[in-house]
Coordinates of C-alpha atoms and ligand atoms in Angstrom, one line a residue:
M238 CA 0.0 0.0 0.0
R239 CA 1.3 3.5 -0.9
R240 CA 2.1 5.6 2.1
N241 CA 0.9 9.1 2.4
K242 CA 3.4 11.8 1.6
I243 CA 3.6 14.9 3.7
A244 CA 5.7 17.9 2.6
I245 CA 6.6 20.4 5.2
I246 CA 8.0 23.6 3.8
G247 CA 10.3 25.4 6.2
A248 CA 12.4 23.3 8.6
G249 CA 12.5 25.9 11.3
F250 CA 10.9 25.6 14.7
V251 CA 7.4 25.2 13.5
G252 CA 8.3 23.0 10.5
S253 CA 10.6 20.6 12.3
T254 CA 8.1 20.3 15.1
C255 CA 5.4 19.5 12.6
A256 CA 7.7 16.7 11.3
H257 CA 8.1 15.5 14.8
W258 CA 4.4 15.2 15.6
A259 CA 3.6 13.7 12.1
A260 CA 6.4 11.1 12.5
A261 CA 5.3 10.2 16.0
R262 CA 1.8 9.7 14.7
E263 CA 3.0 7.7 11.8
L264 CA 1.1 9.8 9.3
G265 CA 3.3 8.9 6.3
E266 CA 6.5 9.7 4.5
I267 CA 7.8 13.2 5.5
V268 CA 9.8 15.5 3.4
L269 CA 11.2 18.6 5.1
L270 CA 12.1 21.3 2.6
D271 CA 14.0 24.5 3.5
I272 CA 16.0 27.1 1.6
N273 CA 18.7 26.1 4.0
E274 CA 19.4 22.6 2.8
G275 CA 21.7 21.7 5.7
A276 CA 19.1 22.5 8.3
A277 CA 16.4 20.4 6.5
Q278 CA 18.7 17.5 6.0
G279 CA 20.2 17.7 9.5
K280 CA 16.8 17.8 11.3
A281 CA 15.4 15.1 9.1
L282 CA 18.3 12.8 9.9
D283 CA 18.1 13.6 13.6
L284 CA 14.3 12.8 13.7
M285 CA 14.8 9.7 11.6
Q286 CA 17.3 8.4 14.2
A287 CA 14.6 8.7 16.9
G288 CA 12.6 6.1 15.0
P289 CA 14.3 3.0 16.5
I290 CA 13.6 4.4 20.0
Y291 CA 10.0 5.3 19.5
K292 CA 9.4 2.7 16.8
F293 CA 7.6 4.9 14.3
E294 CA 7.4 3.9 10.7
S295 CA 7.6 7.3 9.1
H296 CA 10.5 7.9 6.8
V297 CA 11.9 11.5 7.1
T298 CA 14.1 13.2 4.6
G299 CA 15.4 16.8 4.2
T300 CA 15.9 18.8 1.0
S301 CA 16.0 22.2 -0.6
R302 CA 14.7 20.9 -4.0
Y303 CA 11.0 21.1 -4.9
Q304 CA 11.3 18.0 -7.1
D305 CA 11.5 16.0 -3.8
I306 CA 8.0 17.0 -2.8
E307 CA 6.6 15.5 -6.0
G308 CA 3.3 13.7 -5.4
S309 CA 2.8 15.0 -1.9
D310 CA -0.7 14.5 -0.5
V311 CA -0.5 17.3 1.9
V312 CA 1.8 20.3 2.0
V313 CA 2.3 22.4 5.2
I314 CA 3.7 25.8 4.6
T315 CA 5.7 27.1 7.6
A316 CA 8.5 28.9 5.7
G317 CA 8.7 32.5 6.7
L318 CA 9.9 34.8 9.4
P319 CA 8.4 34.5 12.8
R320 CA 7.4 37.5 15.0
K321 CA 10.0 39.2 17.1
P322 CA 8.9 40.4 20.6
G323 CA 6.5 43.3 20.3
M324 CA 5.9 42.7 16.6
S325 CA 2.4 42.0 15.4
R326 CA 1.7 39.2 12.9
D327 CA 0.7 41.8 10.4
E328 CA 4.1 43.4 10.2
L329 CA 5.3 40.2 8.5
V330 CA 3.1 40.7 5.4
A331 CA 5.7 41.9 2.9
V332 CA 8.5 39.6 3.8
N333 CA 6.5 36.5 4.1
A334 CA 4.4 37.2 1.0
K335 CA 7.6 36.9 -1.1
I336 CA 8.4 33.6 0.5
V337 CA 4.9 32.3 0.1
K338 CA 5.0 33.1 -3.6
E339 CA 8.1 31.2 -4.2
V340 CA 6.9 28.2 -2.2
C341 CA 3.5 28.1 -3.9
E342 CA 5.1 28.1 -7.3
G343 CA 7.1 25.0 -6.3
V344 CA 4.0 23.4 -4.8
K345 CA 1.9 24.1 -7.8
K346 CA 4.5 22.5 -10.1
Y347 CA 5.4 19.4 -8.1
A348 CA 2.3 18.7 -5.9
P349 CA -0.6 20.0 -7.9
Q350 CA -3.1 17.6 -6.3
S351 CA -2.1 18.4 -2.8
Y352 CA -4.0 19.8 0.2
V353 CA -2.2 22.9 1.3
I354 CA -2.1 24.1 4.9
V355 CA -0.8 27.6 5.4
V356 CA 0.8 28.3 8.7
C357 CA 3.2 31.2 8.2
N358 CA 2.0 34.6 9.4
P359 CA 0.0 36.8 9.0
M360 CA -1.8 33.5 8.2
D361 CA -5.1 34.9 7.0
A362 CA -3.5 37.1 4.3
M363 CA -0.9 34.5 3.4
A364 CA -3.7 32.0 2.8
V365 CA -5.5 34.4 0.5
Y366 CA -2.2 34.9 -1.4
A367 CA -1.3 31.2 -1.5
K368 CA -4.7 30.3 -3.0
Q369 CA -4.3 33.0 -5.6
I370 CA -0.9 31.7 -6.7
L371 CA -1.8 28.0 -6.4
G372 CA -5.0 28.4 -8.2
F373 CA -6.4 25.4 -6.3
P374 CA -10.0 25.0 -5.4
R375 CA -11.0 26.3 -1.9
E376 CA -11.4 22.8 -0.6
R377 CA -7.6 22.4 -0.9
V378 CA -6.2 25.6 0.6
L379 CA -6.7 25.9 4.4
G380 CA -5.2 28.3 6.9
M381 CA -4.1 27.0 10.3
G382 CA -5.1 29.4 13.0
G383 CA -8.3 28.3 14.7
A384 CA -6.9 24.9 15.6
L385 CA -4.2 26.6 17.6
D386 CA -6.2 29.4 19.1
S387 CA -9.0 26.9 20.1
A388 CA -6.4 24.7 21.7
R389 CA -5.1 27.6 23.7
F390 CA -8.6 28.6 24.7
R391 CA -9.3 25.1 25.9
A392 CA -6.0 24.8 27.7
F393 CA -6.7 27.9 29.7
I394 CA -10.3 26.8 30.5
A395 CA -9.1 23.3 31.6
N396 CA -6.3 24.7 33.7
E397 CA -8.6 27.2 35.4
L398 CA -11.1 24.5 36.3
N399 CA -8.5 21.8 37.0
V400 CA -10.3 19.4 34.6
S401 CA -8.9 17.2 31.8
Y402 CA -8.2 18.9 28.4
R403 CA -10.2 16.0 26.9
D404 CA -13.4 17.2 28.4
V405 CA -13.2 20.8 27.4
V406 CA -15.0 21.9 24.2
G407 CA -14.3 25.4 22.8
M408 CA -13.6 27.1 19.5
V409 CA -12.0 30.3 18.4
I410 CA -13.2 31.6 15.0
G411 CA -12.5 34.8 13.1
N412 CA -9.0 36.0 12.2
H413 CA -5.7 34.7 13.5
G414 CA -4.8 38.0 15.2
D415 CA -5.9 40.3 17.9
A416 CA -9.5 40.4 16.7
M417 CA -9.9 36.6 16.9
M418 CA -13.1 35.5 18.5
P419 CA -13.2 32.9 21.3
L420 CA -16.8 31.6 21.4
V421 CA -17.5 31.8 25.1
R422 CA -21.3 31.1 24.7
L423 CA -20.5 27.7 23.1
A424 CA -17.6 26.6 25.3
S425 CA -18.3 23.9 27.7
V426 CA -17.0 21.1 29.9
N427 CA -18.7 18.0 28.5
G428 CA -21.7 20.2 27.7
I429 CA -21.8 22.2 30.9
P430 CA -21.5 25.8 29.7
I431 CA -18.3 27.5 31.1
T432 CA -20.5 30.5 31.9
S433 CA -22.1 28.4 34.6
L434 CA -18.8 27.2 35.9
L435 CA -16.7 30.3 35.9
P436 CA -17.3 34.0 36.9
T437 CA -17.5 36.5 34.1
E438 CA -14.3 38.1 35.2
K439 CA -12.3 34.9 35.0
I440 CA -13.8 34.2 31.5
N441 CA -12.8 37.6 30.4
Q442 CA -9.3 36.9 31.5
I443 CA -9.2 33.6 29.6
V444 CA -10.5 35.3 26.5
A445 CA -7.9 38.1 26.7
R446 CA -5.1 35.6 27.4
T447 CA -6.2 33.4 24.4
K448 CA -6.0 36.4 22.1
Q449 CA -2.5 37.3 23.4
A450 CA -1.2 33.8 23.8
G451 CA 1.2 34.0 20.9
A452 CA 2.5 37.4 22.1
E453 CA 2.9 36.0 25.6
I454 CA 5.1 33.2 24.4
G455 CA 7.1 35.4 22.0
G456 CA 7.8 37.9 24.9
L457 CA 9.1 35.1 27.0
L458 CA 11.2 33.5 24.3
K459 CA 12.7 36.9 23.2
T460 CA 13.7 35.4 19.9
G461 CA 11.3 33.5 17.7
S462 CA 7.7 32.6 18.5
A463 CA 5.6 29.6 19.6
Y464 CA 6.0 26.3 17.8
Y465 CA 4.8 23.3 19.8
A466 CA 1.1 24.1 19.7
P467 CA 1.2 25.7 16.2
A468 CA 2.7 22.5 14.9
A469 CA 0.2 20.4 16.8
G470 CA -2.6 22.4 15.3
S471 CA -1.2 21.9 11.8
I472 CA -0.7 18.2 12.2
E473 CA -4.2 17.9 13.7
M474 CA -5.5 19.2 10.3
V475 CA -3.2 17.0 8.3
E476 CA -4.3 13.9 10.2
A477 CA -8.0 14.8 9.8
I478 CA -7.5 14.9 6.0
L479 CA -5.3 11.9 5.6
K480 CA -7.4 9.7 7.8
D481 CA -10.7 11.1 6.5
Q482 CA -11.7 11.8 10.1
K483 CA -14.5 14.3 9.4
R484 CA -13.1 16.4 12.3
V485 CA -14.7 19.7 13.1
I486 CA -11.9 22.2 13.3
P487 CA -12.0 25.9 12.9
C488 CA -9.9 26.7 9.8
A489 CA -9.4 29.8 7.7
V490 CA -11.1 29.0 4.5
E491 CA -12.3 31.1 1.6
L492 CA -15.9 32.1 2.4
N493 CA -18.2 32.3 -0.6
G494 CA -21.3 33.8 1.1
E495 CA -21.1 31.8 4.3
Y496 CA -21.3 34.1 7.3
G497 CA -22.1 36.9 4.9
V498 CA -18.5 37.0 3.7
H499 CA -17.4 36.8 0.0
G500 CA -14.0 35.9 -1.2
L501 CA -12.1 36.3 2.0
F502 CA -10.3 33.8 4.3
V503 CA -11.8 33.8 7.7
G504 CA -11.7 31.1 10.4
V505 CA -15.0 29.2 10.8
P506 CA -15.8 25.6 11.9
C507 CA -15.0 23.2 9.1
V508 CA -15.4 19.5 8.5
L509 CA -12.1 18.1 7.4
G510 CA -11.8 14.8 5.6
K511 CA -10.3 13.1 2.6
N512 CA -11.6 15.9 0.4
G513 CA -10.0 18.6 2.5
L514 CA -12.7 21.2 3.4
E515 CA -15.8 19.1 3.1
K516 CA -18.3 21.4 4.8
I517 CA -18.6 24.7 6.6
L518 CA -20.8 24.6 9.7
T519 CA -22.9 27.7 10.2
I520 CA -23.2 29.0 13.8
D521 CA -26.3 31.1 14.5
L522 CA -24.4 34.1 15.9
T523 CA -26.0 36.5 18.3
P524 CA -26.1 40.2 17.3
S525 CA -23.1 41.0 19.5
E526 CA -21.2 37.9 18.2
K527 CA -21.9 39.1 14.7
E528 CA -20.5 42.5 15.5
E529 CA -17.3 40.8 16.9
F530 CA -17.1 38.5 13.9
N531 CA -17.3 41.5 11.5
K532 CA -14.3 43.1 13.3
S533 CA -12.4 39.9 12.6
V534 CA -13.4 40.0 8.9
Q535 CA -12.4 43.7 8.7
A536 CA -8.9 42.8 10.2
V537 CA -8.4 40.2 7.4
Q538 CA -9.6 42.7 4.8
N539 CA -7.1 45.3 6.1
L540 CA -4.3 42.8 5.7
V541 CA -5.4 41.9 2.2
D542 CA -5.5 45.6 1.3
T543 CA -1.9 45.9 2.6
L544 CA -0.9 42.9 0.5
K545 CA -2.5 44.4 -2.6
K546 CA -0.4 47.6 -2.2
L547 CA 2.9 45.6 -2.2
Ligands
APR25 N1 11.9 28.6 1.1 C1 12.0 27.7 2.1 N2 12.2 27.9 3.4 C2 12.4 29.2 3.7 C3 12.3 30.3 2.8 C4 12.0 29.9 1.5 N3 11.9 30.9 0.5 N4 12.5 31.4 3.5 C5 12.8 31.1 4.8 N5 12.7 29.7 4.9 C6 12.9 28.9 6.1 C7 14.0 29.4 7.0 O1 15.3 29.0 6.5 C8 13.7 28.8 8.3 O2 14.3 27.5 8.5 O3 11.7 29.0 7.0 C9 12.2 28.6 8.3 C10 11.4 29.4 9.3 O4 11.8 28.9 10.6 P1 11.9 29.8 11.9 O5 12.7 31.0 11.6 O6 12.3 28.9 13.0 O7 10.4 30.3 12.1 P2 9.2 29.4 12.8 O8 9.2 29.7 14.3 O9 9.3 28.0 12.3 O10 7.9 30.2 12.2 C11 7.6 30.0 10.8 O11 5.2 30.1 11.2 O12 4.0 30.4 13.1 C12 4.5 31.0 11.9 O13 4.9 33.3 12.6 C13 5.5 32.1 12.2 O14 5.6 33.0 10.0 C14 6.3 32.2 11.0 C15 6.3 30.7 10.5

């Protein structure tokens, strides 16, 4: 039986951690590609040598040549600069757009049937741009933001209540930036609304911390930004597609009228399976949630406008 092939573009912190999670979960053959060939090859070798210890069957290779991603089923784009402390994701637009263009041209040529997951920031705008260059249908171009932001939201809720992460349900929709939208009304512990378990003040703190979670980590690291959870969120999406899991994960996808948005990537709950984006689930937002969602949409629009001026 043919194994799945996963190309991870960018072998930096996020990319190499994606390779790590994907190998540990035996999702398929992994190709790490980086402009810095030595880094890609070195990390691939290092990870491969952990195989006999953890007994995973994934083959991992490193390269700087796009030919080597030929026939990939899924491509995860992590190439790009990370944020520096105090920098917003938006400030990365110009520099990362150039990288995304180069990467997408390689992906279009060598993996034209792949499902593409865009991780590099500012993710919403990079996803719009990637889709434009790739020319793939919207089912095959997905932005990773909601998977991460929702995990952060759930982690903070679970820690606050001292309950298992497994029992916390919660989603963050909207953009992957300061205007993201943790859905408090629908967050629960096995169906028990968090609004009945936590005081409003605590919930507000969790919401604020979720929105700033990336900046909090960046500030502590001083150089670079978060990578364990971003990589886990990315591989959660890869796994949902490769295993046809029909998982419901908030992803940035091109909306064509859903949620009243046309032609823009915004994070919404998506069913992910073997056809990539299989369905968008519609939430009946309250008037105040709609207002918040529109702010998120506007934030993405502003980024896209910046991108157009480049
Ligand atoms: N082609 C391939 N790889 C590239 C290119 C390119 N044109 N340009 C840069 N890279 C590689 C770098 O060589 C580096 O190894 O991308 C990698 C980026 O890695 P890091 O600097 O460690 O950044 P990382 O923390 O992994 O973040 C990558 O993901 O979460 C986002 O905001 C983050 O945009 C950033 C991206």
